[in-house]
PDB file of C-alpha atoms in Angstrom:
ATOM      1  CA  ASN B   1      -3.238   8.647  29.869  1.00  0.00           C
ATOM      2  CA  LEU B   2      -1.422   8.098  26.532  1.00  0.00           C
ATOM      3  CA  THR B   3       0.774  10.910  25.241  1.00  0.00           C
ATOM      4  CA  GLU B   4       1.825  11.529  21.675  1.00  0.00           C
ATOM      5  CA  ALA B   5       5.359  10.466  22.621  1.00  0.00           C
ATOM      6  CA  GLN B   6       4.181   7.176  24.014  1.00  0.00           C
ATOM      7  CA  VAL B   7       2.143   6.108  20.962  1.00  0.00           C
ATOM      8  CA  PRO B   8       4.980   5.207  18.616  1.00  0.00           C
ATOM      9  CA  SER B   9       6.578   3.024  21.331  1.00  0.00           C
ATOM     10  CA  MET B  10       3.539   0.845  21.747  1.00  0.00           C
ATOM     11  CA  SER B  11       2.905  -2.373  19.893  1.00  0.00           C
ATOM     12  CA  PHE B  12       0.255  -2.541  17.204  1.00  0.00           C
ATOM     13  CA  ALA B  13      -1.943  -5.049  19.054  1.00  0.00           C
ATOM     14  CA  GLU B  14      -1.624  -3.200  22.396  1.00  0.00           C
ATOM     15  CA  TYR B  15      -2.801   0.104  20.945  1.00  0.00           C
ATOM     16  CA  VAL B  16      -5.563  -0.892  18.486  1.00  0.00           C
ATOM     17  CA  GLY B  17      -8.902  -2.018  19.947  1.00  0.00           C
ATOM     18  CA  GLY B  18     -11.235  -4.496  18.382  1.00  0.00           C
ATOM     19  CA  SER B  19     -14.383  -2.908  19.763  1.00  0.00           C
ATOM     20  CA  ALA B  20     -13.342   0.770  20.012  1.00  0.00           C
ATOM     21  CA  PRO B  21     -10.293   2.973  19.617  1.00  0.00           C
ATOM     22  CA  GLN B  22      -8.283   3.352  22.773  1.00  0.00           C
ATOM     23  CA  PRO B  23      -9.015   6.341  25.124  1.00  0.00           C
ATOM     24  CA  HIS B  24      -7.069   9.611  25.019  1.00  0.00           C
ATOM     25  CA  PHE B  25      -6.282   9.083  21.321  1.00  0.00           C
ATOM     26  CA  ARG B  26      -3.850  11.783  20.118  1.00  0.00           C
ATOM     27  CA  LEU B  27      -3.686  12.830  16.434  1.00  0.00           C
ATOM     28  CA  SER B  28      -1.670  15.994  16.216  1.00  0.00           C
ATOM     29  CA  SER B  29       1.638  14.198  15.626  1.00  0.00           C
ATOM     30  CA  TYR B  30       0.195  11.718  13.137  1.00  0.00           C
ATOM     31  CA  PRO B  31       0.878  11.931   9.358  1.00  0.00           C
ATOM     32  CA  PHE B  32      -1.334  14.105   7.211  1.00  0.00           C
ATOM     33  CA  TYR B  33      -3.203  11.246   5.538  1.00  0.00           C
ATOM     34  CA  CYS B  34      -3.867   9.507   8.873  1.00  0.00           C
ATOM     35  CA  ARG B  35      -5.485  12.697  10.279  1.00  0.00           C
ATOM     36  CA  TRP B  36      -7.481  13.151   7.089  1.00  0.00           C
ATOM     37  CA  ILE B  37      -8.968   9.657   6.947  1.00  0.00           C
ATOM     38  CA  LEU B  38      -9.835   9.699  10.650  1.00  0.00           C
ATOM     39  CA  SER B  39     -11.605  13.026  10.126  1.00  0.00           C
ATOM     40  CA  ARG B  40     -13.585  11.484   7.261  1.00  0.00           C
ATOM     41  CA  LEU B  41     -14.331   8.414   9.422  1.00  0.00           C
ATOM     42  CA  HIS B  42     -15.794  10.696  12.067  1.00  0.00           C
ATOM     43  CA  ALA B  43     -17.970  12.419   9.444  1.00  0.00           C
ATOM     44  CA  ALA B  44     -19.019   8.933   8.059  1.00  0.00           C
ATOM     45  CA  VAL B  45     -20.110   7.734  11.576  1.00  0.00           C
ATOM     46  CA  ALA B  46     -22.016  11.035  12.241  1.00  0.00           C
ATOM     47  CA  GLU B  47     -23.783  11.064   8.884  1.00  0.00           C
ATOM     48  CA  THR B  48     -24.608   7.303   8.974  1.00  0.00           C
ATOM     49  CA  ASN B  49     -26.248   7.616  12.343  1.00  0.00           C
ATOM     50  CA  LYS B  50     -28.143  10.709  11.325  1.00  0.00           C
ATOM     51  CA  CYS B  51     -29.565   8.914   8.275  1.00  0.00           C
ATOM     52  CA  MET B  52     -30.508   5.846  10.282  1.00  0.00           C
ATOM     53  CA  GLU B  53     -32.302   7.950  12.944  1.00  0.00           C
ATOM     54  CA  ASN B  54     -34.394   9.408  10.100  1.00  0.00           C
ATOM     55  CA  TYR B  55     -35.031   5.996   8.587  1.00  0.00           C
ATOM     56  CA  GLU B  56     -33.027   7.042   5.483  1.00  0.00           C
ATOM     57  CA  PHE B  57     -31.374   3.697   5.040  1.00  0.00           C
ATOM     58  CA  SER B  58     -30.302   4.205   1.462  1.00  0.00           C
ATOM     59  CA  GLY B  59     -28.522   7.331   2.616  1.00  0.00           C
ATOM     60  CA  SER B  60     -26.666   5.368   5.279  1.00  0.00           C
ATOM     61  CA  THR B  61     -25.480   2.800   2.739  1.00  0.00           C
ATOM     62  CA  GLN B  62     -24.323   5.530   0.409  1.00  0.00           C
ATOM     63  CA  VAL B  63     -22.296   7.235   3.090  1.00  0.00           C
ATOM     64  CA  ILE B  64     -20.629   3.998   4.100  1.00  0.00           C
ATOM     65  CA  TYR B  65     -20.026   3.027   0.458  1.00  0.00           C
ATOM     66  CA  ASN B  66     -18.419   6.442  -0.232  1.00  0.00           C
ATOM     67  CA  PHE B  67     -16.143   6.044   2.816  1.00  0.00           C
ATOM     68  CA  TRP B  68     -14.977   2.562   1.877  1.00  0.00           C
ATOM     69  CA  GLN B  69     -14.689   3.010  -1.881  1.00  0.00           C
ATOM     70  CA  SER B  70     -13.733   6.658  -2.443  1.00  0.00           C
ATOM     71  CA  GLU B  71     -11.747   7.438   0.752  1.00  0.00           C
ATOM     72  CA  ILE B  72     -10.321   4.139   2.183  1.00  0.00           C
ATOM     73  CA  CYS B  73      -9.684   2.253  -1.021  1.00  0.00           C
ATOM     74  CA  ASP B  74      -9.120   4.970  -3.603  1.00  0.00           C
ATOM     75  CA  VAL B  75      -6.996   7.306  -1.440  1.00  0.00           C
ATOM     76  CA  PHE B  76      -5.824   6.124   1.948  1.00  0.00           C
ATOM     77  CA  ILE B  77      -4.616   2.623   1.015  1.00  0.00           C
ATOM     78  CA  GLU B  78      -2.779   4.096  -1.923  1.00  0.00           C
ATOM     79  CA  ALA B  79      -1.305   6.705   0.365  1.00  0.00           C
ATOM     80  CA  CYS B  80      -0.225   3.904   2.802  1.00  0.00           C
ATOM     81  CA  LYS B  81       1.986   2.100   0.330  1.00  0.00           C
ATOM     82  CA  GLY B  82       5.007   4.473   0.354  1.00  0.00           C
ATOM     83  CA  PRO B  83       5.209   4.939   4.170  1.00  0.00           C
ATOM     84  CA  LEU B  84       4.655   1.229   4.901  1.00  0.00           C
ATOM     85  CA  ALA B  85       7.536   0.368   2.549  1.00  0.00           C
ATOM     86  CA  GLY B  86       9.756   2.988   4.182  1.00  0.00           C
ATOM     87  CA  ASP B  87      12.245   2.804   7.046  1.00  0.00           C
ATOM     88  CA  ASP B  88      10.523   5.076   9.637  1.00  0.00           C
ATOM     89  CA  ASP B  89       8.984   2.661  12.125  1.00  0.00           C
ATOM     90  CA  SER B  90       6.957   5.310  14.016  1.00  0.00           C
ATOM     91  CA  VAL B  91       5.357   6.426  10.728  1.00  0.00           C
ATOM     92  CA  LYS B  92       4.613   2.863   9.712  1.00  0.00           C
ATOM     93  CA  LEU B  93       3.052   2.205  13.105  1.00  0.00           C
ATOM     94  CA  ALA B  94       0.879   5.303  12.825  1.00  0.00           C
ATOM     95  CA  TYR B  95      -0.380   4.178   9.399  1.00  0.00           C
ATOM     96  CA  ARG B  96      -1.038   0.621  10.636  1.00  0.00           C
ATOM     97  CA  ILE B  97      -2.910   1.885  13.687  1.00  0.00           C
ATOM     98  CA  THR B  98      -5.001   4.246  11.617  1.00  0.00           C
ATOM     99  CA  LEU B  99      -5.789   1.619   9.075  1.00  0.00           C
ATOM    100  CA  CYS B 100      -6.900  -0.817  11.710  1.00  0.00           C
ATOM    101  CA  ILE B 101      -9.111   1.763  13.404  1.00  0.00           C
ATOM    102  CA  CYS B 102     -10.733   2.530  10.079  1.00  0.00           C
ATOM    103  CA  LEU B 103     -11.283  -1.173   9.382  1.00  0.00           C
ATOM    104  CA  ASP B 104     -12.657  -1.820  12.847  1.00  0.00           C
ATOM    105  CA  VAL B 105     -15.040   1.174  12.994  1.00  0.00           C
ATOM    106  CA  GLY B 106     -15.886   0.858   9.268  1.00  0.00           C
ATOM    107  CA  LEU B 107     -16.846  -2.782   9.597  1.00  0.00           C
ATOM    108  CA  ARG B 108     -19.014  -2.162  12.657  1.00  0.00           C
ATOM    109  CA  LEU B 109     -20.597   0.705  10.783  1.00  0.00           C
ATOM    110  CA  LEU B 110     -21.340  -1.569   7.824  1.00  0.00           C
ATOM    111  CA  HIS B 111     -22.381  -4.614   9.848  1.00  0.00           C
ATOM    112  CA  PRO B 112     -26.265  -4.002   9.919  1.00  0.00           C
ATOM    113  CA  PHE B 113     -26.180  -3.930   6.107  1.00  0.00           C
ATOM    114  CA  MET B 114     -23.697  -6.697   5.338  1.00  0.00           C
ATOM    115  CA  PRO B 115     -23.685  -8.933   8.454  1.00  0.00           C
ATOM    116  CA  PHE B 116     -21.905 -12.071   7.243  1.00  0.00           C
ATOM    117  CA  VAL B 117     -18.926 -10.580   5.357  1.00  0.00           C
ATOM    118  CA  THR B 118     -18.298  -7.960   8.052  1.00  0.00           C
ATOM    119  CA  GLU B 119     -18.339 -10.685  10.773  1.00  0.00           C
ATOM    120  CA  GLU B 120     -15.770 -12.749   8.784  1.00  0.00           C
ATOM    121  CA  LEU B 121     -13.495  -9.726   8.274  1.00  0.00           C
ATOM    122  CA  TRP B 122     -13.877  -8.274  11.774  1.00  0.00           C
ATOM    123  CA  GLN B 123     -12.770 -11.644  13.329  1.00  0.00           C
ATOM    124  CA  ARG B 124      -9.459 -11.304  11.521  1.00  0.00           C
ATOM    125  CA  LEU B 125      -8.584  -7.872  13.012  1.00  0.00           C
ATOM    126  CA  PRO B 126      -6.037  -7.673  15.875  1.00  0.00           C
ATOM    127  CA  LYS B 127      -7.668  -7.195  19.256  1.00  0.00           C
ATOM    128  CA  ALA B 128      -6.515  -5.050  22.159  1.00  0.00           C
ATOM    129  CA  LYS B 129      -5.542  -6.525  25.489  1.00  0.00           C
ATOM    130  CA  GLY B 130      -8.655  -7.103  27.556  1.00  0.00           C
ATOM    131  CA  ASN B 131     -11.017  -7.048  24.552  1.00  0.00           C
ATOM    132  CA  THR B 132     -13.275 -10.076  25.082  1.00  0.00           C
ATOM    133  CA  CYS B 133     -15.967  -9.184  22.571  1.00  0.00           C
ATOM    134  CA  GLU B 134     -16.524 -12.352  20.470  1.00  0.00           C
ATOM    135  CA  SER B 135     -18.491 -10.948  17.598  1.00  0.00           C
ATOM    136  CA  VAL B 136     -19.006  -7.727  15.703  1.00  0.00           C
ATOM    137  CA  MET B 137     -22.671  -8.323  16.288  1.00  0.00           C
ATOM    138  CA  LEU B 138     -22.056  -7.732  20.013  1.00  0.00           C
ATOM    139  CA  ALA B 139     -19.665  -4.857  19.568  1.00  0.00           C
ATOM    140  CA  GLU B 140     -20.819  -1.304  20.241  1.00  0.00           C
ATOM    141  CA  TYR B 141     -22.203   0.464  17.211  1.00  0.00           C
ATOM    142  CA  PRO B 142     -20.010   3.515  16.424  1.00  0.00           C
ATOM    143  CA  GLN B 143     -21.292   6.919  17.610  1.00  0.00           C
ATOM    144  CA  ALA B 144     -19.663  10.221  16.595  1.00  0.00           C
ATOM    145  CA  SER B 145     -19.853  11.539  20.163  1.00  0.00           C
ATOM    146  CA  GLN B 146     -17.949   8.550  21.449  1.00  0.00           C
ATOM    147  CA  THR B 147     -15.046   8.532  19.034  1.00  0.00           C
ATOM    148  CA  ASN B 148     -11.612   9.806  20.084  1.00  0.00           C
ATOM    149  CA  PHE B 149     -10.970  11.333  16.664  1.00  0.00           C
ATOM    150  CA  MET B 150     -12.854  14.443  15.580  1.00  0.00           C
ATOM    151  CA  HIS B 151     -13.552  16.469  12.443  1.00  0.00           C
ATOM    152  CA  ASP B 152     -10.440  18.372  11.323  1.00  0.00           C
ATOM    153  CA  GLY B 153     -11.469  21.177   9.069  1.00  0.00           C
ATOM    154  CA  LYS B 154      -7.949  22.370   8.264  1.00  0.00           C
ATOM    155  CA  VAL B 155      -6.770  18.986   7.169  1.00  0.00           C
ATOM    156  CA  GLU B 156      -9.917  18.344   5.061  1.00  0.00           C
ATOM    157  CA  GLU B 157      -9.428  21.732   3.385  1.00  0.00           C
ATOM    158  CA  GLU B 158      -5.894  20.887   2.493  1.00  0.00           C
ATOM    159  CA  MET B 159      -6.914  17.465   1.281  1.00  0.00           C
ATOM    160  CA  ASP B 160      -9.502  19.087  -0.971  1.00  0.00           C
ATOM    161  CA  ILE B 161      -6.577  20.915  -2.619  1.00  0.00           C
ATOM    162  CA  VAL B 162      -4.610  17.754  -3.017  1.00  0.00           C
ATOM    163  CA  MET B 163      -7.480  15.726  -4.526  1.00  0.00           C
ATOM    164  CA  THR B 164      -8.351  18.604  -6.871  1.00  0.00           C
ATOM    165  CA  ALA B 165      -4.825  18.490  -8.197  1.00  0.00           C
ATOM    166  CA  VAL B 166      -4.936  14.715  -8.470  1.00  0.00           C
ATOM    167  CA  ARG B 167      -8.258  14.597 -10.341  1.00  0.00           C
ATOM    168  CA  THR B 168      -7.114  17.435 -12.660  1.00  0.00           C
ATOM    169  CA  ILE B 169      -3.898  15.615 -13.590  1.00  0.00           C
ATOM    170  CA  ARG B 170      -5.757  12.355 -14.149  1.00  0.00           C
ATOM    171  CA  ALA B 171      -8.268  14.134 -16.413  1.00  0.00           C
ATOM    172  CA  GLN B 172      -5.481  15.942 -18.297  1.00  0.00           C
ATOM    173  CA  LYS B 173      -3.602  12.680 -18.948  1.00  0.00           C
ATOM    174  CA  MET B 174      -6.791  10.933 -20.121  1.00  0.00           C
ATOM    175  CA  SER B 175      -7.630  13.882 -22.490  1.00  0.00           C
ATOM    176  CA  TYR B 176      -4.115  13.715 -24.028  1.00  0.00           C
ATOM    177  CA  GLY B 177      -4.305   9.894 -24.430  1.00  0.00           C
ATOM    178  CA  MET B 178      -1.508   9.250 -21.871  1.00  0.00           C
ATOM    179  CA  THR B 179      -1.101   5.921 -20.074  1.00  0.00           C
ATOM    180  CA  ASN B 180      -0.254   5.401 -16.407  1.00  0.00           C
ATOM    181  CA  LYS B 181       3.295   4.496 -17.527  1.00  0.00           C
ATOM    182  CA  GLN B 182       3.752   7.995 -18.911  1.00  0.00           C
ATOM    183  CA  LYS B 183       4.658  10.358 -16.050  1.00  0.00           C
ATOM    184  CA  PRO B 184       4.661  13.980 -17.212  1.00  0.00           C
ATOM    185  CA  GLU B 185       6.049  17.000 -15.460  1.00  0.00           C
ATOM    186  CA  VAL B 186       3.199  19.087 -13.904  1.00  0.00           C
ATOM    187  CA  TYR B 187       3.233  22.727 -12.846  1.00  0.00           C
ATOM    188  CA  ALA B 188       0.630  24.179 -10.479  1.00  0.00           C
ATOM    189  CA  LEU B 189       0.174  27.972 -10.953  1.00  0.00           C
ATOM    190  CA  SER B 190      -1.631  29.666  -8.134  1.00  0.00           C
ATOM    191  CA  ASP B 191      -1.844  33.159  -6.669  1.00  0.00           C
ATOM    192  CA  SER B 192      -2.615  31.514  -3.295  1.00  0.00           C
ATOM    193  CA  SER B 193       0.349  30.822  -1.037  1.00  0.00           C
ATOM    194  CA  MET B 194      -1.696  28.223   0.837  1.00  0.00           C
ATOM    195  CA  HIS B 195      -2.407  26.327  -2.427  1.00  0.00           C
ATOM    196  CA  ARG B 196       1.242  26.394  -3.367  1.00  0.00           C
ATOM    197  CA  ASP B 197       2.414  25.325   0.132  1.00  0.00           C
ATOM    198  CA  VAL B 198      -0.041  22.446   0.349  1.00  0.00           C
ATOM    199  CA  ILE B 199       0.851  21.162  -3.194  1.00  0.00           C
ATOM    200  CA  MET B 200       4.573  21.259  -2.418  1.00  0.00           C
ATOM    201  CA  ARG B 201       4.175  19.582   0.914  1.00  0.00           C
ATOM    202  CA  GLN B 202       2.101  16.794  -0.545  1.00  0.00           C
ATOM    203  CA  ALA B 203       3.948  16.651  -3.950  1.00  0.00           C
ATOM    204  CA  THR B 204       5.137  13.058  -3.512  1.00  0.00           C
ATOM    205  CA  ASP B 205       1.642  11.763  -2.807  1.00  0.00           C
ATOM    206  CA  ILE B 206       0.031  13.880  -5.509  1.00  0.00           C
ATOM    207  CA  CYS B 207       2.466  12.383  -8.036  1.00  0.00           C
ATOM    208  CA  ALA B 208       1.838   8.828  -6.689  1.00  0.00           C
ATOM    209  CA  LEU B 209      -1.939   9.199  -6.801  1.00  0.00           C
ATOM    210  CA  SER B 210      -2.033  10.770 -10.283  1.00  0.00           C
ATOM    211  CA  ALA B 211       0.915   8.959 -11.920  1.00  0.00           C
ATOM    212  CA  ALA B 212       2.754  12.197 -12.555  1.00  0.00           C
ATOM    213  CA  GLY B 213       6.513  12.392 -12.793  1.00  0.00           C
ATOM    214  CA  SER B 214       6.936  15.570 -10.752  1.00  0.00           C
ATOM    215  CA  ILE B 215       4.925  18.597  -9.638  1.00  0.00           C
ATOM    216  CA  LYS B 216       6.120  22.066  -8.926  1.00  0.00           C
ATOM    217  CA  SER B 217       4.283  25.137  -7.566  1.00  0.00           C
ATOM    218  CA  LEU B 218       4.534  28.410  -9.545  1.00  0.00           C
ATOM    219  CA  ALA B 219       3.482  31.887  -8.586  1.00  0.00           C
ATOM    220  CA  SER B 220       3.745  33.634 -11.984  1.00  0.00           C
ATOM    221  CA  PRO B 221       2.635  32.679 -15.487  1.00  0.00           C
ATOM    222  CA  ALA B 222       6.096  33.765 -16.654  1.00  0.00           C
ATOM    223  CA  GLU B 223       7.567  30.683 -14.899  1.00  0.00           C
ATOM    224  CA  VAL B 224       5.516  28.233 -16.968  1.00  0.00           C
ATOM    225  CA  PRO B 225       7.788  26.427 -19.509  1.00  0.00           C
ATOM    226  CA  LYS B 226       6.869  26.182 -23.141  1.00  0.00           C
ATOM    227  CA  GLY B 227       5.189  23.085 -24.489  1.00  0.00           C
ATOM    228  CA  CYS B 228       2.595  22.767 -21.743  1.00  0.00           C
ATOM    229  CA  GLY B 229      -1.088  22.053 -21.892  1.00  0.00           C
ATOM    230  CA  VAL B 230      -3.266  23.785 -19.344  1.00  0.00           C
ATOM    231  CA  SER B 231      -6.373  23.061 -17.385  1.00  0.00           C
ATOM    232  CA  VAL B 232      -7.907  25.932 -15.449  1.00  0.00           C
ATOM    233  CA  VAL B 233      -9.268  24.508 -12.157  1.00  0.00           C
ATOM    234  CA  ASN B 234     -10.695  27.649 -10.641  1.00  0.00           C
ATOM    235  CA  GLU B 235      -9.856  31.360 -10.241  1.00  0.00           C
ATOM    236  CA  SER B 236      -6.865  30.542  -8.032  1.00  0.00           C
ATOM    237  CA  LEU B 237      -5.399  27.407  -9.588  1.00  0.00           C
ATOM    238  CA  SER B 238      -4.281  26.245 -13.037  1.00  0.00           C
ATOM    239  CA  MET B 239      -2.518  22.941 -13.830  1.00  0.00           C
ATOM    240  CA  TYR B 240       0.060  22.859 -16.602  1.00  0.00           C
ATOM    241  CA  MET B 241       1.206  19.604 -18.033  1.00  0.00           C
ATOM    242  CA  MET B 242       4.409  19.232 -20.136  1.00  0.00           C
ATOM    243  CA  LEU B 243       3.448  17.561 -23.426  1.00  0.00           C
ATOM    244  CA  ALA B 244       6.887  17.635 -25.108  1.00  0.00           C
ATOM    245  CA  GLY B 245       8.258  14.123 -25.088  1.00  0.00           C
ATOM    246  CA  MET B 246       5.069  12.658 -23.769  1.00  0.00           C
ATOM    247  CA  VAL B 247       2.882  12.658 -26.890  1.00  0.00           C
ATOM    248  CA  ASP B 248       3.337  13.000 -30.639  1.00  0.00           C
ATOM    249  CA  PRO B 249       1.706  16.410 -31.257  1.00  0.00           C
ATOM    250  CA  LYS B 250       1.048  15.790 -34.976  1.00  0.00           C
ATOM    251  CA  ALA B 251      -0.593  12.442 -34.412  1.00  0.00           C
ATOM    252  CA  GLU B 252      -2.626  13.684 -31.463  1.00  0.00           C
ATOM    253  CA  LEU B 253      -3.670  16.766 -33.388  1.00  0.00           C
ATOM    254  CA  ALA B 254      -4.936  14.645 -36.194  1.00  0.00           C
ATOM    255  CA  LYS B 255      -6.988  12.499 -33.739  1.00  0.00           C
ATOM    256  CA  LEU B 256      -8.416  15.594 -32.008  1.00  0.00           C
ATOM    257  CA  GLU B 257      -9.364  17.248 -35.287  1.00  0.00           C
ATOM    258  CA  LYS B 258     -11.246  14.130 -36.375  1.00  0.00           C
ATOM    259  CA  LYS B 259     -12.947  13.862 -33.067  1.00  0.00           C
ATOM    260  CA  GLU B 260     -13.926  17.508 -33.290  1.00  0.00           C
ATOM    261  CA  ALA B 261     -15.479  16.985 -36.676  1.00  0.00           C
ATOM    262  CA  ASP B 262     -17.373  13.938 -35.430  1.00  0.00           C
ATOM    263  CA  ARG B 263     -18.774  15.771 -32.431  1.00  0.00           C
ATOM    264  CA  LYS B 264     -19.662  18.864 -34.476  1.00  0.00           C
ATOM    265  CA  ALA B 265     -21.649  16.516 -36.734  1.00  0.00           C
ATOM    266  CA  ALA B 266     -23.438  15.021 -33.779  1.00  0.00           C
ATOM    267  CA  LEU B 267     -24.264  18.423 -32.368  1.00  0.00           C
ATOM    268  CA  GLU B 268     -25.540  19.672 -35.710  1.00  0.00           C
ATOM    269  CA  LYS B 269     -27.823  16.536 -36.000  1.00  0.00           C
ATOM    270  CA  LYS B 270     -29.137  17.102 -32.507  1.00  0.00           C
ATOM    271  CA  MET B 271     -29.723  20.802 -33.175  1.00  0.00           C
ATOM    272  CA  GLN B 272     -31.695  19.992 -36.320  1.00  0.00           C
ATOM    273  CA  ALA B 273     -33.906  17.644 -34.292  1.00  0.00           C
ATOM    274  CA  VAL B 274     -34.776  20.198 -31.634  1.00  0.00           C
ATOM    275  CA  ASN B 275     -35.251  23.069 -34.152  1.00  0.00           C
ATOM    276  CA  ARG B 276     -37.716  21.174 -36.404  1.00  0.00           C
ATOM    277  CA  ALA B 277     -41.292  22.457 -36.615  1.00  0.00           C
ATOM    278  CA  GLY B 278     -43.621  21.313 -33.886  1.00  0.00           C
ATOM    279  CA  TYR B 279     -40.819  20.128 -31.569  1.00  0.00           C
ATOM    280  CA  ASP B 280     -41.996  22.139 -28.548  1.00  0.00           C
ATOM    281  CA  THR B 281     -45.564  20.886 -28.752  1.00  0.00           C
ATOM    282  CA  SER B 282     -45.146  17.218 -29.931  1.00  0.00           C
ATOM    283  CA  VAL B 283     -42.163  16.026 -27.937  1.00  0.00           C
ATOM    284  CA  PRO B 284     -42.525  14.885 -24.308  1.00  0.00           C
ATOM    285  CA  ASP B 285     -40.788  16.935 -21.681  1.00  0.00           C
ATOM    286  CA  SER B 286     -38.572  14.005 -20.625  1.00  0.00           C
ATOM    287  CA  VAL B 287     -37.161  13.770 -24.198  1.00  0.00           C
ATOM    288  CA  LYS B 288     -36.634  17.525 -24.345  1.00  0.00           C
ATOM    289  CA  GLU B 289     -34.660  17.321 -21.101  1.00  0.00           C
ATOM    290  CA  LYS B 290     -32.573  14.483 -22.414  1.00  0.00           C
ATOM    291  CA  ASN B 291     -31.822  16.313 -25.670  1.00  0.00           C
ATOM    292  CA  ALA B 292     -30.912  19.500 -23.818  1.00  0.00           C
ATOM    293  CA  ALA B 293     -28.560  17.581 -21.580  1.00  0.00           C
ATOM    294  CA  GLU B 294     -26.905  15.930 -24.592  1.00  0.00           C
ATOM    295  CA  ILE B 295     -26.487  19.242 -26.366  1.00  0.00           C
ATOM    296  CA  GLU B 296     -24.915  20.769 -23.231  1.00  0.00           C
ATOM    297  CA  SER B 297     -22.563  17.772 -22.886  1.00  0.00           C
ATOM    298  CA  ILE B 298     -21.409  17.853 -26.536  1.00  0.00           C
ATOM    299  CA  THR B 299     -20.870  21.653 -26.286  1.00  0.00           C
ATOM    300  CA  LYS B 300     -18.629  21.220 -23.245  1.00  0.00           C
ATOM    301  CA  GLU B 301     -16.807  18.323 -24.939  1.00  0.00           C
ATOM    302  CA  LEU B 302     -16.159  20.495 -27.984  1.00  0.00           C
ATOM    303  CA  ALA B 303     -14.838  23.295 -25.771  1.00  0.00           C
ATOM    304  CA  GLN B 304     -12.384  20.803 -24.167  1.00  0.00           C
ATOM    305  CA  ILE B 305     -11.331  19.430 -27.537  1.00  0.00           C
ATOM    306  CA  ALA B 306     -10.699  22.963 -28.816  1.00  0.00           C
ATOM    307  CA  ALA B 307      -8.533  23.629 -25.790  1.00  0.00           C
ATOM    308  CA  ASN B 308      -6.540  20.477 -26.445  1.00  0.00           C
ATOM    309  CA  ILE B 309      -6.110  21.337 -30.107  1.00  0.00           C
ATOM    310  CA  ARG B 310      -4.593  24.693 -29.019  1.00  0.00           C
ATOM    311  CA  ASP B 311      -2.298  22.863 -26.619  1.00  0.00           C
ATOM    312  CA  MET B 312      -1.095  20.474 -29.261  1.00  0.00           C
ATOM    313  CA  ARG B 313      -0.455  23.247 -31.728  1.00  0.00           C
ATOM    314  CA  GLY B 314       1.507  25.109 -29.000  1.00  0.00           C
ATOM    315  CA  ALA B 315       3.563  21.988 -28.386  1.00  0.00           C
ATOM    316  CA  MET B 316       4.538  21.841 -32.074  1.00  0.00           C
ATOM    317  CA  ILE B 317       6.050  25.344 -32.020  1.00  0.00           C
TER     318      ILE B 317
END
């Protein structure tokens, strides 16, 4: 039986299997992102099999696509870069093992839908000693009940906080016209000690994934420095971004005011169309729904523009 202490001393090829993860797989000592992606892999395996049993093949492909695109590529591979470039060999090994497991299981999961490319890629993975399986086509199809990594609710809850922070920072930077080269200071204000603790523990990765310069957790609004723009995430979390030195408030204010005028004109034109005589009886329901959706979208956009204008004016004080 493998113990947590033995895992870091094993070679990459000895530990990672080509057809299945090795037995007695221990996760508790693995880095946060490794535990998260393996939890998500377990969920992907379970949901894919459930969809296939119900002949919902489009559902299966969507689950697999989301795992590869949104979780492996967008998050885990990005999170790997720092540790793999570091000096801690046991951490590097944990990330390499985790990545190989995800590739192995992920390719077997995808194989029925993309047989040729998965075969080519699977053949290039390192194989464990004693693994004589010659083709991914002959390898066992992943089953959630047979994996040695399980759903980890605590890790996934913490990761939700991390990704909420990342998405909010990215959206803030985009709304203020910042580039990835601009790395602003960010402040996370929360009345939840768990939120603050998670954000500080994962601060380095949040900054890496969102292209922020730094992030600090705050417990009181009085701690927020002047010159920040704010995005309210939910009742427990608000993200403040330092604008001073990052953008030209006067130039950005002029752009925002012009954009606000353009969107107000678009909204007025749309409202005139829906308020004209006979609209309810002569216009198809599909067109009404489209118009209503556009009005809602423009209204939300105007609210965001108004908030950005307030932030810019505040940065000029």
